[in-house]
Tab-separated table of C-alpha atoms (C1' of nucleotides) in Angstrom:
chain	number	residue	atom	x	y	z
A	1234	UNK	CA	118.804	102.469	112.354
A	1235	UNK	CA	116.112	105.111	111.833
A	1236	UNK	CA	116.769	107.401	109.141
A	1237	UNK	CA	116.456	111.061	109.774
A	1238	UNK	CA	112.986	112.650	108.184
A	1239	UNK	CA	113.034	115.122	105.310
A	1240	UNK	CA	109.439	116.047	104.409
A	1241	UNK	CA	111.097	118.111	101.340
A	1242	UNK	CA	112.915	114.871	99.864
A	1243	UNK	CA	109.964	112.757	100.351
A	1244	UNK	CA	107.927	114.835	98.638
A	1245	UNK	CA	109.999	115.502	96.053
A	1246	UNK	CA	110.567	111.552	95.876
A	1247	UNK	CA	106.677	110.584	95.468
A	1248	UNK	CA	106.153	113.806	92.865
A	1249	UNK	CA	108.981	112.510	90.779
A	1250	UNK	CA	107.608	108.961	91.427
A	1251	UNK	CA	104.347	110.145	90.073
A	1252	UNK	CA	105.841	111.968	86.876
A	1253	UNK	CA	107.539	108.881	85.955
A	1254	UNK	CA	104.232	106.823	85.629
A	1255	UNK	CA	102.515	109.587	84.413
A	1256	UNK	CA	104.698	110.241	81.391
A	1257	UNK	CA	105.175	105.996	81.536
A	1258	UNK	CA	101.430	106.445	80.197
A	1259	UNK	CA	101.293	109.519	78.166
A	1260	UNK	CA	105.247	107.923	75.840
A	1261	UNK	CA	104.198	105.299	74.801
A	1262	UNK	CA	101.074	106.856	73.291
A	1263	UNK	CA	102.769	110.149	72.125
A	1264	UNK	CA	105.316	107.499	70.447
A	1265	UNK	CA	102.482	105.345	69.011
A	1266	UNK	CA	102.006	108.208	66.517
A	1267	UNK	CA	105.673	107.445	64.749
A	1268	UNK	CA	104.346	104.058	65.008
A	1269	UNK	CA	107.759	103.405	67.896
A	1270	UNK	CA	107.074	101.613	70.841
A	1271	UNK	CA	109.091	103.674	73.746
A	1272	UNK	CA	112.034	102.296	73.663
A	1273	UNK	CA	112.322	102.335	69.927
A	1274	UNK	CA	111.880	106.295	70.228
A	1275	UNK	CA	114.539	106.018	72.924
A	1276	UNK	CA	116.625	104.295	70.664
A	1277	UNK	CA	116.085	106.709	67.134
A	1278	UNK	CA	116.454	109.445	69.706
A	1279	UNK	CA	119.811	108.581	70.697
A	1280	UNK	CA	121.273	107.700	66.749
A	1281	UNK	CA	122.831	110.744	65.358
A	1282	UNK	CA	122.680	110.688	61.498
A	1283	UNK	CA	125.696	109.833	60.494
A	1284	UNK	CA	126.833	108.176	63.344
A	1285	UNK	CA	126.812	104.764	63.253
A	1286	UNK	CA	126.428	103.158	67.058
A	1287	UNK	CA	127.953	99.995	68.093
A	1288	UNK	CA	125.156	97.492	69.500
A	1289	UNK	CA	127.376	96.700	72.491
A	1290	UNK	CA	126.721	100.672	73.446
A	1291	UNK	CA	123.171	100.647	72.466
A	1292	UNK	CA	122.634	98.090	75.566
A	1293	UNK	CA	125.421	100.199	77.977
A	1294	UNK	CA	123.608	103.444	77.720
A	1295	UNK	CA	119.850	101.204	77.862
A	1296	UNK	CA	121.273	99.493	80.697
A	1297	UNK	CA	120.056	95.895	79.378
A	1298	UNK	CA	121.514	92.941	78.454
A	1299	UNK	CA	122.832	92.394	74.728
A	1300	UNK	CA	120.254	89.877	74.042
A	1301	UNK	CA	117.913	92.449	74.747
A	1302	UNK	CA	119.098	94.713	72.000
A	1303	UNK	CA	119.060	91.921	69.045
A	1304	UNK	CA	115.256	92.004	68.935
A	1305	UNK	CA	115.055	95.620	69.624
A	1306	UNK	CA	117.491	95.885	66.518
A	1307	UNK	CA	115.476	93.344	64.732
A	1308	UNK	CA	112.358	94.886	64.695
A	1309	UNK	CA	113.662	98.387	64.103
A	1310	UNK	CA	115.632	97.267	61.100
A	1311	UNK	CA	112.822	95.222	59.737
A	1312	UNK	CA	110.624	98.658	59.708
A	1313	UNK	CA	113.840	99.521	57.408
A	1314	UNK	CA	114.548	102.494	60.079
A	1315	UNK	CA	118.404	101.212	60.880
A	1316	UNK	CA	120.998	98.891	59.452
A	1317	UNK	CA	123.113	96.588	61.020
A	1318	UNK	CA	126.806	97.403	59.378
A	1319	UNK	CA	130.233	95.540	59.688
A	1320	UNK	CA	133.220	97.190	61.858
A	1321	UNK	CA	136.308	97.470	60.417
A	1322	UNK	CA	138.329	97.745	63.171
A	1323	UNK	CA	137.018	94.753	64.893
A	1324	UNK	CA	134.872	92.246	63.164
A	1325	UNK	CA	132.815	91.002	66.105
A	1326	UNK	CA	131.344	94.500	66.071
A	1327	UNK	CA	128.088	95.447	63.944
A	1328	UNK	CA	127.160	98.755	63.865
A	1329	UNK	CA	123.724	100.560	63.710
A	1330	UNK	CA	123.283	103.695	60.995
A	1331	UNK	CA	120.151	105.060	60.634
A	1332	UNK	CA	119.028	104.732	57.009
A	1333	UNK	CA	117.172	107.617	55.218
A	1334	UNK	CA	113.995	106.463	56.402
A	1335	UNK	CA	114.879	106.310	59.968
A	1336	UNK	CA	116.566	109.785	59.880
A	1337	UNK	CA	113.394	111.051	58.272
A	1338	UNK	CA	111.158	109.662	61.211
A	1339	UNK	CA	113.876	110.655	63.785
A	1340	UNK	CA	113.577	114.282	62.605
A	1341	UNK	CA	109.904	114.222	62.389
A	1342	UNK	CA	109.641	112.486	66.006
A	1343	UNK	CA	112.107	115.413	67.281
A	1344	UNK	CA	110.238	118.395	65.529
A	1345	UNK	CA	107.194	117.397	68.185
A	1346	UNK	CA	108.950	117.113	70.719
A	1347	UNK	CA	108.804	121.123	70.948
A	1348	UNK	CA	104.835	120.242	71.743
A	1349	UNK	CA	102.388	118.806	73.661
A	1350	UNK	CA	103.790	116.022	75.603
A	1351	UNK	CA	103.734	118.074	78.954
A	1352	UNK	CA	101.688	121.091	80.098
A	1353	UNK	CA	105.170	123.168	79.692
A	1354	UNK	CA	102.770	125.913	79.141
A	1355	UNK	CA	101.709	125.918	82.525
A	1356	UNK	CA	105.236	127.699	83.777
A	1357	UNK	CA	106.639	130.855	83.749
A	1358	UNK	CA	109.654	131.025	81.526
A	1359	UNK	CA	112.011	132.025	85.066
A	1360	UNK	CA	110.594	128.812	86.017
A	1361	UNK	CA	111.196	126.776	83.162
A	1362	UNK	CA	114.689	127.712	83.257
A	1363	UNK	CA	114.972	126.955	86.414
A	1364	UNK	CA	113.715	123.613	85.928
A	1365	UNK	CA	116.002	123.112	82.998
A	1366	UNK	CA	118.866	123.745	85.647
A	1367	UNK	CA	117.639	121.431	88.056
A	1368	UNK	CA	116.532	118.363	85.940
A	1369	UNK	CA	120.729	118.850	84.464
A	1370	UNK	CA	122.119	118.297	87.655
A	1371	UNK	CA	119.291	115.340	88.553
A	1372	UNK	CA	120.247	113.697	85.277
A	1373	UNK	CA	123.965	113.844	85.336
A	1374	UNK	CA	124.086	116.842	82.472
A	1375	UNK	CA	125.040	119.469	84.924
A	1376	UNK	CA	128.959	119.332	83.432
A	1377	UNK	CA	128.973	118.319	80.110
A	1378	UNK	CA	127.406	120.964	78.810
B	1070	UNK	CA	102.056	125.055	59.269
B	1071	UNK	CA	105.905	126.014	60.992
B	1072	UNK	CA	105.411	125.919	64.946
B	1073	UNK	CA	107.375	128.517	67.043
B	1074	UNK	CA	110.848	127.131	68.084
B	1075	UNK	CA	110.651	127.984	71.962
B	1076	UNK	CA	114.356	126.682	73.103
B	1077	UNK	CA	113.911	126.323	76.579
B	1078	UNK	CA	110.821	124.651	76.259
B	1079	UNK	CA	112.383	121.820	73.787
B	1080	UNK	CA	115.289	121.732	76.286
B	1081	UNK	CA	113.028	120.945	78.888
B	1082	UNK	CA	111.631	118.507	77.281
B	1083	UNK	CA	114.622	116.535	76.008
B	1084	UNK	CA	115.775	116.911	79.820
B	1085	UNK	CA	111.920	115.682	81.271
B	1086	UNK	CA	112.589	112.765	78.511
B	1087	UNK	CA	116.149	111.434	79.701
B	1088	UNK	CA	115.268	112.354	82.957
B	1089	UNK	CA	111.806	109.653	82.431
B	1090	UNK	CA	114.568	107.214	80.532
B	1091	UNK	CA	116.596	107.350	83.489
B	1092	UNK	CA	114.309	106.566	85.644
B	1093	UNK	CA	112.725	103.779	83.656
B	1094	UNK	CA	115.951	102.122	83.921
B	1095	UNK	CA	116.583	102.644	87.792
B	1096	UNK	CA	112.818	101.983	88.931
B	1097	UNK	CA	112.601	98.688	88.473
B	1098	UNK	CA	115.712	97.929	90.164
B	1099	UNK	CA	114.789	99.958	92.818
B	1100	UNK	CA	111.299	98.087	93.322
B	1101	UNK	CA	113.318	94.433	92.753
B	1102	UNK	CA	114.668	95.188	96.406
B	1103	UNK	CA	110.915	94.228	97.431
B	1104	UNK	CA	110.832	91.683	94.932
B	1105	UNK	CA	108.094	93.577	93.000
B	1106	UNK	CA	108.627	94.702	89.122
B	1107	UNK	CA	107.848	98.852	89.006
B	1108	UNK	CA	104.377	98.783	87.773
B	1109	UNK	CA	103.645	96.262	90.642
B	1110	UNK	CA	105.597	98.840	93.004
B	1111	UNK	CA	102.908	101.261	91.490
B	1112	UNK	CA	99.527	99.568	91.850
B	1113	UNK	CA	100.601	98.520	95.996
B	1114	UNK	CA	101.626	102.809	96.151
B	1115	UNK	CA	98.313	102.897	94.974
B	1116	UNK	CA	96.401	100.790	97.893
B	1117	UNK	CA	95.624	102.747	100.844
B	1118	UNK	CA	95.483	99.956	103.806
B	1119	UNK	CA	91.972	99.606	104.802
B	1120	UNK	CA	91.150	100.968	101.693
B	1121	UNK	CA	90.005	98.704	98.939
B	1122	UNK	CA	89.585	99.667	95.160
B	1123	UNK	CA	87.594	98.228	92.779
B	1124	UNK	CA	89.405	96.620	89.987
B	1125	UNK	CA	88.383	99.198	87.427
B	1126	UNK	CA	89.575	101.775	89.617
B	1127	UNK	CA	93.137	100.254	88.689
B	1128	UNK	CA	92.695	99.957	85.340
B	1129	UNK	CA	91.751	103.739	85.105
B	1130	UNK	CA	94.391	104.951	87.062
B	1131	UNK	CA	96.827	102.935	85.563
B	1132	UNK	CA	95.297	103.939	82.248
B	1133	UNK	CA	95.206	100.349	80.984
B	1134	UNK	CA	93.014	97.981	79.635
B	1135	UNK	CA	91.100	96.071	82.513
B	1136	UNK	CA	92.312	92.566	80.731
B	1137	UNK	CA	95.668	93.814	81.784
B	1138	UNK	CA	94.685	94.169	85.274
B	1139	UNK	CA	93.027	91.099	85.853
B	1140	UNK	CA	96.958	89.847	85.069
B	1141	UNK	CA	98.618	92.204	86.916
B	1142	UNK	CA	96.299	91.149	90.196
B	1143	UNK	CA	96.884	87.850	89.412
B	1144	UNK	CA	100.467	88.196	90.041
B	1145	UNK	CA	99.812	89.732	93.691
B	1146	UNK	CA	97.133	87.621	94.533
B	1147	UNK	CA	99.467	84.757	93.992
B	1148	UNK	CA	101.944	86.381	96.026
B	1149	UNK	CA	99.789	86.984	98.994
B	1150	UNK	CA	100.144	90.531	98.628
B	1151	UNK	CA	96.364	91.476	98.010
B	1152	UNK	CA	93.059	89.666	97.321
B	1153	UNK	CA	89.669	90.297	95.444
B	1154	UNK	CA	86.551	90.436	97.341
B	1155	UNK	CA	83.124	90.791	95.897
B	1156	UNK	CA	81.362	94.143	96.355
B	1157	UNK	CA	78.170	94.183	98.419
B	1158	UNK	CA	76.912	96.776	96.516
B	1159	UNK	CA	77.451	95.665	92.808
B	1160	UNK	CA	78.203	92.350	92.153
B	1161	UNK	CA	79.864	92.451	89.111
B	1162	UNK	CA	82.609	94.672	90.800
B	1163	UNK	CA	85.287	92.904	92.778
B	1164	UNK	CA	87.376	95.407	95.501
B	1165	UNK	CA	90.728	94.685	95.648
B	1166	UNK	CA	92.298	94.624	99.316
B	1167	UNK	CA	95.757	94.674	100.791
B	1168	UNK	CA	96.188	91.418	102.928
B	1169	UNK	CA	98.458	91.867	106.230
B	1170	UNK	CA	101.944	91.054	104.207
B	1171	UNK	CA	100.916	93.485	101.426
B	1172	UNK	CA	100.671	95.867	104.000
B	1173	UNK	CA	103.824	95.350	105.519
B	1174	UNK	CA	105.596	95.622	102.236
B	1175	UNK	CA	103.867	98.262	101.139
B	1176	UNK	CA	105.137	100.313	104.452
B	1177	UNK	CA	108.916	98.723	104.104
B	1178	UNK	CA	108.329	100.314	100.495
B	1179	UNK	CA	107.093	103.880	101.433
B	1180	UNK	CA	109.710	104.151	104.428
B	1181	UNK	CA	112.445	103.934	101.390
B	1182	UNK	CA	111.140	106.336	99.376
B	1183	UNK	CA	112.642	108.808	101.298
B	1184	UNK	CA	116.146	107.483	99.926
B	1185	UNK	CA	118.135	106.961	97.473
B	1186	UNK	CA	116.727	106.478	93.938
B	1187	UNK	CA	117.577	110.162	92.850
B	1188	UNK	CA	120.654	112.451	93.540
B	1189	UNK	CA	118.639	114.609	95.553
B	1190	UNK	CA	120.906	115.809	98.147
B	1191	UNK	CA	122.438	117.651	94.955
B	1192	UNK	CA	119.865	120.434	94.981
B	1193	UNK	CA	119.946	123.190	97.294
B	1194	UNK	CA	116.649	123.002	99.780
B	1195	UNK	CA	115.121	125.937	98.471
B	1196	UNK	CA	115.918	124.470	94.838
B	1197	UNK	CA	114.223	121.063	96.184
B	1198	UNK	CA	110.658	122.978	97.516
B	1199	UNK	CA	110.918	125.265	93.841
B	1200	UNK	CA	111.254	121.404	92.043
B	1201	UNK	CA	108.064	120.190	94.126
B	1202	UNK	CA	105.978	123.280	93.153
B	1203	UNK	CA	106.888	123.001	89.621
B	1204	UNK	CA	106.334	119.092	89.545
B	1205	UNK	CA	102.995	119.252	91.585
B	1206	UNK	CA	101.576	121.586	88.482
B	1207	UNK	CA	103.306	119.285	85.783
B	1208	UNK	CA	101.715	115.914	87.473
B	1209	UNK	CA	98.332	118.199	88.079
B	1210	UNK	CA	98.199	118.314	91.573
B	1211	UNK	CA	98.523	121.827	91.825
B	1212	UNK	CA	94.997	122.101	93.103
B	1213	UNK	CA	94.376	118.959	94.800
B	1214	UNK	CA	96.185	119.416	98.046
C	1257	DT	C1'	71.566	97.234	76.391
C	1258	DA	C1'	75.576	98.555	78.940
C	1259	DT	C1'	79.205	97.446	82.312
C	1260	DT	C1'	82.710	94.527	85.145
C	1261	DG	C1'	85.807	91.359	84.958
C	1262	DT	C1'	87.816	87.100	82.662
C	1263	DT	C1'	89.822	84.302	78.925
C	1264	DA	C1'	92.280	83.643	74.615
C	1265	DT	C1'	95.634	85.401	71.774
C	1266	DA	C1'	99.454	88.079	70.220
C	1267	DC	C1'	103.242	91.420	70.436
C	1268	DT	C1'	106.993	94.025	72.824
C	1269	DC	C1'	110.410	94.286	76.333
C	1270	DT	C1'	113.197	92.043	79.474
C	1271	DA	C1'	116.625	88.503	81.421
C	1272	DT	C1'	119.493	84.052	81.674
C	1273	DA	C1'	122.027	80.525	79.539
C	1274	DA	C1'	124.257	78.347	75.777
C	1275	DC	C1'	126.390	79.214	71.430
C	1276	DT	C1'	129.386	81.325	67.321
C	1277	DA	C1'	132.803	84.181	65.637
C	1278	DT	C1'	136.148	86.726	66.524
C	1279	DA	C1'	140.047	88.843	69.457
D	912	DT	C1'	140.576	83.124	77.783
D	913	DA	C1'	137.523	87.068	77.055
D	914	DT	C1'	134.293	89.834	74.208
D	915	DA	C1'	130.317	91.005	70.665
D	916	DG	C1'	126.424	89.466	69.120
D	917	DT	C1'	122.824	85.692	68.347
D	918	DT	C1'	119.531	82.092	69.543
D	919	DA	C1'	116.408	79.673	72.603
D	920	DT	C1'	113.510	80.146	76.187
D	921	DA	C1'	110.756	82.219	79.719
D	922	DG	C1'	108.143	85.733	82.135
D	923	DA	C1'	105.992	90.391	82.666
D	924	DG	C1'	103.280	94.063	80.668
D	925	DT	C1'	100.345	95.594	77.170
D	926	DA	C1'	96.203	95.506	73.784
D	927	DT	C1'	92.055	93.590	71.109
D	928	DA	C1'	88.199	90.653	70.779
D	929	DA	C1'	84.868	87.445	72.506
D	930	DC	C1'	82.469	86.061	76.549
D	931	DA	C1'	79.796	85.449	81.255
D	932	DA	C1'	77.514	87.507	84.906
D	933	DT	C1'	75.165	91.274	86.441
D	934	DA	C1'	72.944	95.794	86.155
DNA sequence: TATTGTTATACTCTATAACTATA
DNA sequence: TATAGTTATAGAGTATAACAATA
């Protein structure tokens, strides 16, 4: 059952490997300056103004459980960044709107994200689009857009 | 004080950001196979066999506090996976060592890196050596080997 | 005095299991 | 009966501060 070599893949595999802790140690720092944990970025990142989020799909597109999300929710809306609101439609539902406060720190967090997180610098722009096309595919954005 | 909008750069970013969200989730089921959470997966990637570290060596690498460390060894230790030896030299320092079973997990773990955690197989193998050139320079290895 | 590692403490993130209220 | 969210509980990872042993 020996699987067949490939020194490219492997390499690739450890590099990626070694991004992920090394930006695992540079997020939660960069976040610490909106006063977010990571995740909490993650989460702001991924609530449109205006558009209120069921919990249920907060913890689908985190990939944790629901139990997870109530203290993530908890603490973000006792910073007064989000709301818990009732669903019409179906009253087991609550869903999560940013308030004014939260959309203020979500734009702010997003204006730096133009900067220093990653020595972008450091590549030609051919390269960085090339990148661009590459990390769409590896992250499953290669159609949608 | 306006910065320069560069658009590719802030679409790499937003990429290099999902793509470190995507792998946050999928790590550390990936290093549960070996019964190991991801940052424990990390600090055995770390240990050269025949190799030992001093504890601080961790805690720099890992860019963490050394309190955290003396945790996160902990956890091995129990697990027969390492153990801490006093250093001849200094002996405040203790060297950290990967017993015989650390060692064998440590190789099950490298020998499936070449697998599946990323869609890989999705770039073109010219794409794949262009990825590992631009990733060696973003991880700042570009000199080092 | 400065450094290495530990302990005590606290907070965040995470999961499982049991529960409530809806559907 | 099944689903959305909460609560209770537990464990891992993280940091700060105080400490012991050693340099």
């Amino acid at each position: 059952m020996r699987k067949r070599l490939e020194p490219e893949a492997c390499r690739a595999w450890q590099l990626l490997m070694k991004f992920y802790f090394v930006q695992r140690r540079h997020l939660p720092e960069w976040a610490a300056r909106f006063g977010l944990s990571h995740v909490q970025c993650h989460v702001l990142h991924l609530m449109e103004p205006g558009q209120p989020l069921p919990m249920s799909h907060l913890a689908d597109t985190l990939s944790c459980d629901a139990s997870n999300v109530t203290g993530l929710v908890d603490r973000l809306e006792a910073r007064g960044l989000v709301e818990r609101r009732p669903a019409p439609a179906d009253r087991r539902v609550k869903v999560l709107a940013l308030t004014a406060t939260g959309a203020r720190l979500r734009d702010e967090m997003l204006r730096h994200m133009t900067g220093d997180p990653l020595p972008l610098s450091s590549l030609a722009p051919e390269e960085r689009r090339a990148l661009v096309k590459m990390l769409e595919r590896l992250v499953g954005e290669g159609e949608e857009r």
